[in-house]
Amino acid sequence: GQQVMQIPQYQHVQEGEDFTTYCNSSTTLSNIQWYKQRPGGHPVFLIQLVKSGEVKKQKRLTFQFGEAKKNSSLHITATQTTDVGTYFCAGRAGGYQKVTFGTGTKLQVIP
Amino acid sequence: DAGITQSPRYKITETGRQVTLMCHQTWSHSYMFWYRQDLGHGLRLIYYSAAADITDKGEVPDGYVVSRSKTENFPLTLESATRSQTSVYFCASSESPDLNQPQHFGDGTRLSIL
């Protein structure tokens, strides 16, 4: 079945440092979505990428979809304490109706 | 999101008991999902539904039963709870049948089975 892995599992950074999480799929994806879950909260949709090589930005967050549509990354520039949480990618393989969530990367930001 | 609500928020029960987790959405979204979240496993799909009276298994369906008699409700039942089913359960909904729309999650139910 479809597998979606994320690395790293945990990341501690000093406030102001950059952060990147990587998402890798065992199959080619039709699209990929990114979610953020604050501690004690529920996942909240951030963005969706559809096209090969697509790059989207949301303020300090940059999302990228790989050329082969099997991997993606989320980069945060100059982290802030409000960035704390777990970031999940979620992908759907072509012709497959179910979305598979990655294992998540838990980000801790040290003030 | 106020449009999707889960109940109860917290539940403690004993092994062997039946427990039902409720999920209600006010958006008339076609798709609804149940996930469980455990440390080290992320979100794993238990069951999903494409419309009323249409349900299908996800990654970890064993021990769970779902129904969807109305578009807005998607209850999840543990017929005979086991300790391994202690988890945080999230319900989600999505408006598009082709899953190119975001999923909207409820606040979750924290279930402990003693």
Short mmCIF file of C-alpha atoms in Angstrom, two decimals:
data_model
loop_
_atom_site.label_atom_id
_atom_site.label_comp_id
_atom_site.label_asym_id
_atom_site.label_seq_id
_atom_site.Cartn_x
_atom_site.Cartn_y
_atom_site.Cartn_z
CA GLY A 1 0.00 0.00 0.00
CA GLN A 2 0.87 3.64 -0.16
CA GLN A 3 3.41 4.77 2.45
CA VAL A 4 4.28 8.33 3.33
CA MET A 5 7.29 8.95 5.57
CA GLN A 6 8.42 12.19 7.14
CA ILE A 7 11.80 13.17 8.50
CA PRO A 8 12.84 14.18 10.99
CA GLN A 9 10.40 12.88 13.57
CA TYR A 10 11.39 15.61 16.04
CA GLN A 11 13.24 18.89 15.66
CA HIS A 12 14.30 21.40 18.29
CA VAL A 13 15.44 24.80 17.05
CA GLN A 14 16.37 28.10 18.61
CA GLU A 15 13.93 30.86 17.83
CA GLY A 16 15.08 32.59 14.66
CA GLU A 17 16.64 29.48 13.14
CA ASP A 18 15.25 27.87 10.00
CA PHE A 19 13.42 24.54 9.94
CA THR A 20 12.72 22.01 7.21
CA THR A 21 10.66 18.83 7.17
CA TYR A 22 10.69 16.34 4.34
CA CYS A 23 7.94 14.07 3.11
CA ASN A 24 8.63 11.01 0.95
CA SER A 25 6.11 8.73 -0.72
CA SER A 26 6.57 5.20 -1.97
CA THR A 27 4.27 5.98 -4.91
CA THR A 28 3.70 8.91 -7.25
CA LEU A 29 1.21 11.34 -5.77
CA SER A 30 -1.63 13.19 -7.48
CA ASN A 31 -1.41 15.94 -4.92
CA ILE A 32 0.01 16.65 -1.50
CA GLN A 33 -1.43 18.59 1.39
CA TRP A 34 0.24 20.00 4.49
CA TYR A 35 -1.37 20.32 7.90
CA LYS A 36 -0.29 21.82 11.22
CA GLN A 37 -1.39 20.52 14.59
CA ARG A 38 -0.78 22.66 17.65
CA PRO A 39 -0.19 20.85 20.96
CA GLY A 40 -3.53 19.55 22.23
CA GLY A 41 -5.28 20.65 19.05
CA HIS A 42 -6.47 19.17 15.81
CA PRO A 43 -4.80 19.20 12.37
CA VAL A 44 -5.44 22.36 10.38
CA PHE A 45 -5.01 22.55 6.62
CA LEU A 46 -2.17 24.77 5.45
CA ILE A 47 -1.79 24.28 1.71
CA GLN A 48 -2.13 21.92 -1.25
CA LEU A 49 0.37 21.31 -4.06
CA VAL A 50 -0.69 19.68 -7.31
CA LYS A 51 1.87 20.34 -10.05
CA SER A 52 5.27 18.77 -10.46
CA GLY A 53 7.97 21.13 -9.15
CA GLU A 54 5.39 23.48 -7.67
CA VAL A 55 6.55 25.98 -5.03
CA LYS A 56 4.16 27.96 -2.86
CA LYS A 57 4.84 30.46 -0.11
CA GLN A 58 2.85 31.58 2.87
CA LYS A 59 4.75 34.34 4.65
CA ARG A 60 7.72 32.53 6.26
CA LEU A 61 6.60 29.09 5.06
CA THR A 62 7.75 27.66 1.71
CA PHE A 63 6.25 24.46 0.35
CA GLN A 64 7.71 22.47 -2.52
CA PHE A 65 6.49 19.47 -4.52
CA GLY A 66 9.18 17.35 -6.14
CA GLU A 67 9.60 16.97 -9.88
CA ALA A 68 8.72 13.29 -9.70
CA LYS A 69 5.75 14.03 -7.40
CA LYS A 70 7.03 11.55 -4.83
CA ASN A 71 8.41 13.99 -2.29
CA SER A 72 7.69 17.35 -0.75
CA SER A 73 9.19 19.74 1.76
CA LEU A 74 8.10 22.46 4.12
CA HIS A 75 10.64 25.12 5.05
CA ILE A 76 10.10 27.72 7.75
CA THR A 77 12.39 30.74 7.77
CA ALA A 78 13.27 32.39 11.08
CA THR A 79 11.09 30.25 13.32
CA GLN A 80 8.91 31.82 15.99
CA THR A 81 7.36 30.28 19.08
CA THR A 82 4.01 30.33 17.30
CA ASP A 83 5.41 27.76 14.84
CA VAL A 84 5.46 25.09 17.56
CA GLY A 85 3.44 22.03 16.66
CA THR A 86 3.44 18.91 14.54
CA TYR A 87 3.50 19.25 10.77
CA PHE A 88 1.92 16.53 8.65
CA CYS A 89 2.00 15.93 4.96
CA ALA A 90 -0.83 14.00 3.34
CA GLY A 91 -0.82 12.53 -0.12
CA ARG A 92 -3.12 10.73 -2.51
CA ALA A 93 -1.86 8.38 -5.16
CA GLY A 94 -3.39 8.64 -8.60
CA GLY A 95 -6.67 6.74 -8.89
CA TYR A 96 -6.62 5.95 -5.19
CA GLN A 97 -9.31 7.63 -3.18
CA LYS A 98 -7.74 7.45 0.23
CA VAL A 99 -5.42 10.09 1.55
CA THR A 100 -2.42 8.83 3.50
CA PHE A 101 -0.94 11.00 6.21
CA GLY A 102 2.76 11.10 6.93
CA THR A 103 4.10 10.28 10.37
CA GLY A 104 4.56 13.96 11.21
CA THR A 105 7.44 16.17 12.36
CA LYS A 106 7.15 17.67 15.81
CA LEU A 107 8.75 21.11 16.00
CA GLN A 108 9.86 22.66 19.27
CA VAL A 109 11.07 26.26 19.23
CA ILE A 110 13.28 27.37 22.09
CA PRO A 111 12.85 31.07 22.93
CA ASP B 1 -13.81 24.55 13.17
CA ALA B 2 -17.35 25.09 14.43
CA GLY B 3 -18.74 23.14 11.44
CA ILE B 4 -17.61 19.72 12.66
CA THR B 5 -18.13 18.57 16.22
CA GLN B 6 -17.11 15.43 18.04
CA SER B 7 -18.51 14.02 21.23
CA PRO B 8 -17.57 13.16 23.83
CA ARG B 9 -14.26 15.05 24.11
CA TYR B 10 -13.00 12.60 26.73
CA LYS B 11 -14.06 9.07 27.50
CA ILE B 12 -12.83 6.43 29.92
CA THR B 13 -14.21 2.93 29.63
CA GLU B 14 -13.31 -0.65 30.40
CA THR B 15 -12.19 -3.47 28.14
CA GLY B 16 -15.04 -5.36 26.56
CA ARG B 17 -17.45 -2.43 26.69
CA GLN B 18 -19.08 -0.98 23.60
CA VAL B 19 -18.44 2.70 23.03
CA THR B 20 -19.64 5.03 20.30
CA LEU B 21 -17.90 8.21 19.25
CA MET B 22 -20.07 10.78 17.55
CA CYS B 23 -19.23 13.10 14.68
CA HIS B 24 -21.51 15.75 13.23
CA GLN B 25 -20.80 18.25 10.43
CA THR B 26 -22.93 21.15 9.27
CA TRP B 27 -21.32 21.74 5.86
CA SER B 28 -23.07 18.92 3.98
CA HIS B 29 -19.66 17.62 2.95
CA SER B 30 -19.80 14.38 0.98
CA TYR B 31 -16.70 12.78 2.46
CA MET B 32 -16.16 11.97 6.12
CA PHE B 33 -13.26 10.20 7.79
CA TRP B 34 -12.25 8.65 11.08
CA TYR B 35 -8.59 8.66 12.12
CA ARG B 36 -6.75 7.53 15.18
CA GLN B 37 -3.61 9.30 16.33
CA ASP B 38 -0.92 7.50 18.31
CA LEU B 39 2.64 8.51 19.11
CA GLY B 40 4.98 7.45 16.35
CA HIS B 41 2.19 6.58 13.92
CA GLY B 42 0.77 9.92 12.92
CA LEU B 43 -2.81 9.81 11.70
CA ARG B 44 -4.10 6.46 10.55
CA LEU B 45 -7.34 6.13 8.64
CA ILE B 46 -9.87 3.78 10.22
CA TYR B 47 -12.90 4.20 7.93
CA TYR B 48 -14.16 6.72 5.48
CA SER B 49 -17.45 7.47 3.76
CA ALA B 50 -18.04 8.97 0.33
CA ALA B 51 -21.74 9.66 0.94
CA ALA B 52 -24.68 8.51 3.01
CA ASP B 53 -24.85 4.71 3.15
CA ILE B 54 -21.43 4.36 1.49
CA THR B 55 -18.51 3.42 3.71
CA ASP B 56 -15.15 1.79 3.16
CA LYS B 57 -12.25 0.50 5.21
CA GLY B 58 -9.09 2.44 5.79
CA GLU B 59 -5.72 1.30 7.05
CA VAL B 60 -6.75 0.04 10.52
CA PRO B 61 -10.46 -0.96 10.49
CA ASP B 62 -10.36 -4.05 12.72
CA GLY B 63 -12.46 -3.71 15.87
CA TYR B 64 -14.41 -0.72 14.57
CA VAL B 65 -17.82 -0.28 12.97
CA VAL B 66 -19.20 2.80 11.23
CA SER B 67 -22.50 3.86 9.77
CA ARG B 68 -23.71 6.85 7.80
CA SER B 69 -27.48 6.97 7.58
CA LYS B 70 -27.42 10.77 7.23
CA THR B 71 -24.90 12.96 5.42
CA GLU B 72 -24.13 15.01 8.53
CA ASN B 73 -23.43 12.17 10.97
CA PHE B 74 -20.70 9.56 10.97
CA PRO B 75 -20.54 7.63 14.27
CA LEU B 76 -17.68 5.27 15.08
CA THR B 77 -18.38 2.28 17.33
CA LEU B 78 -15.91 0.09 19.17
CA GLU B 79 -17.96 -3.04 19.63
CA SER B 80 -15.76 -4.60 22.34
CA ALA B 81 -13.09 -2.14 23.42
CA THR B 82 -9.51 -3.28 23.92
CA ARG B 83 -6.60 -1.46 25.55
CA SER B 84 -4.87 -1.17 22.19
CA GLN B 85 -7.71 1.09 21.11
CA THR B 86 -6.71 3.74 23.64
CA SER B 87 -5.98 6.70 21.40
CA VAL B 88 -7.06 10.11 20.22
CA TYR B 89 -9.76 9.84 17.57
CA PHE B 90 -10.32 12.53 14.96
CA CYS B 91 -13.24 12.89 12.63
CA ALA B 92 -12.81 14.91 9.45
CA SER B 93 -14.89 15.97 6.47
CA SER B 94 -14.16 17.13 2.94
CA GLU B 95 -16.42 18.67 0.32
CA SER B 96 -14.93 17.19 -2.80
CA PRO B 97 -15.41 13.61 -4.03
CA ASP B 98 -11.97 13.60 -5.66
CA LEU B 99 -10.11 14.45 -2.46
CA ASN B 100 -8.55 17.58 -3.96
CA GLN B 101 -10.06 19.65 -1.20
CA PRO B 102 -8.76 20.05 2.35
CA GLN B 103 -9.98 17.93 5.20
CA HIS B 104 -11.56 19.75 8.14
CA PHE B 105 -11.00 18.12 11.49
CA GLY B 106 -13.01 18.03 14.67
CA ASP B 107 -11.42 18.67 18.07
CA GLY B 108 -10.95 14.97 18.73
CA THR B 109 -12.04 12.44 21.33
CA ARG B 110 -9.47 11.25 23.85
CA LEU B 111 -10.41 7.66 24.62
CA SER B 112 -8.85 5.65 27.45
CA ILE B 113 -9.62 1.96 27.84
CA LEU B 114 -8.73 0.45 31.18
#
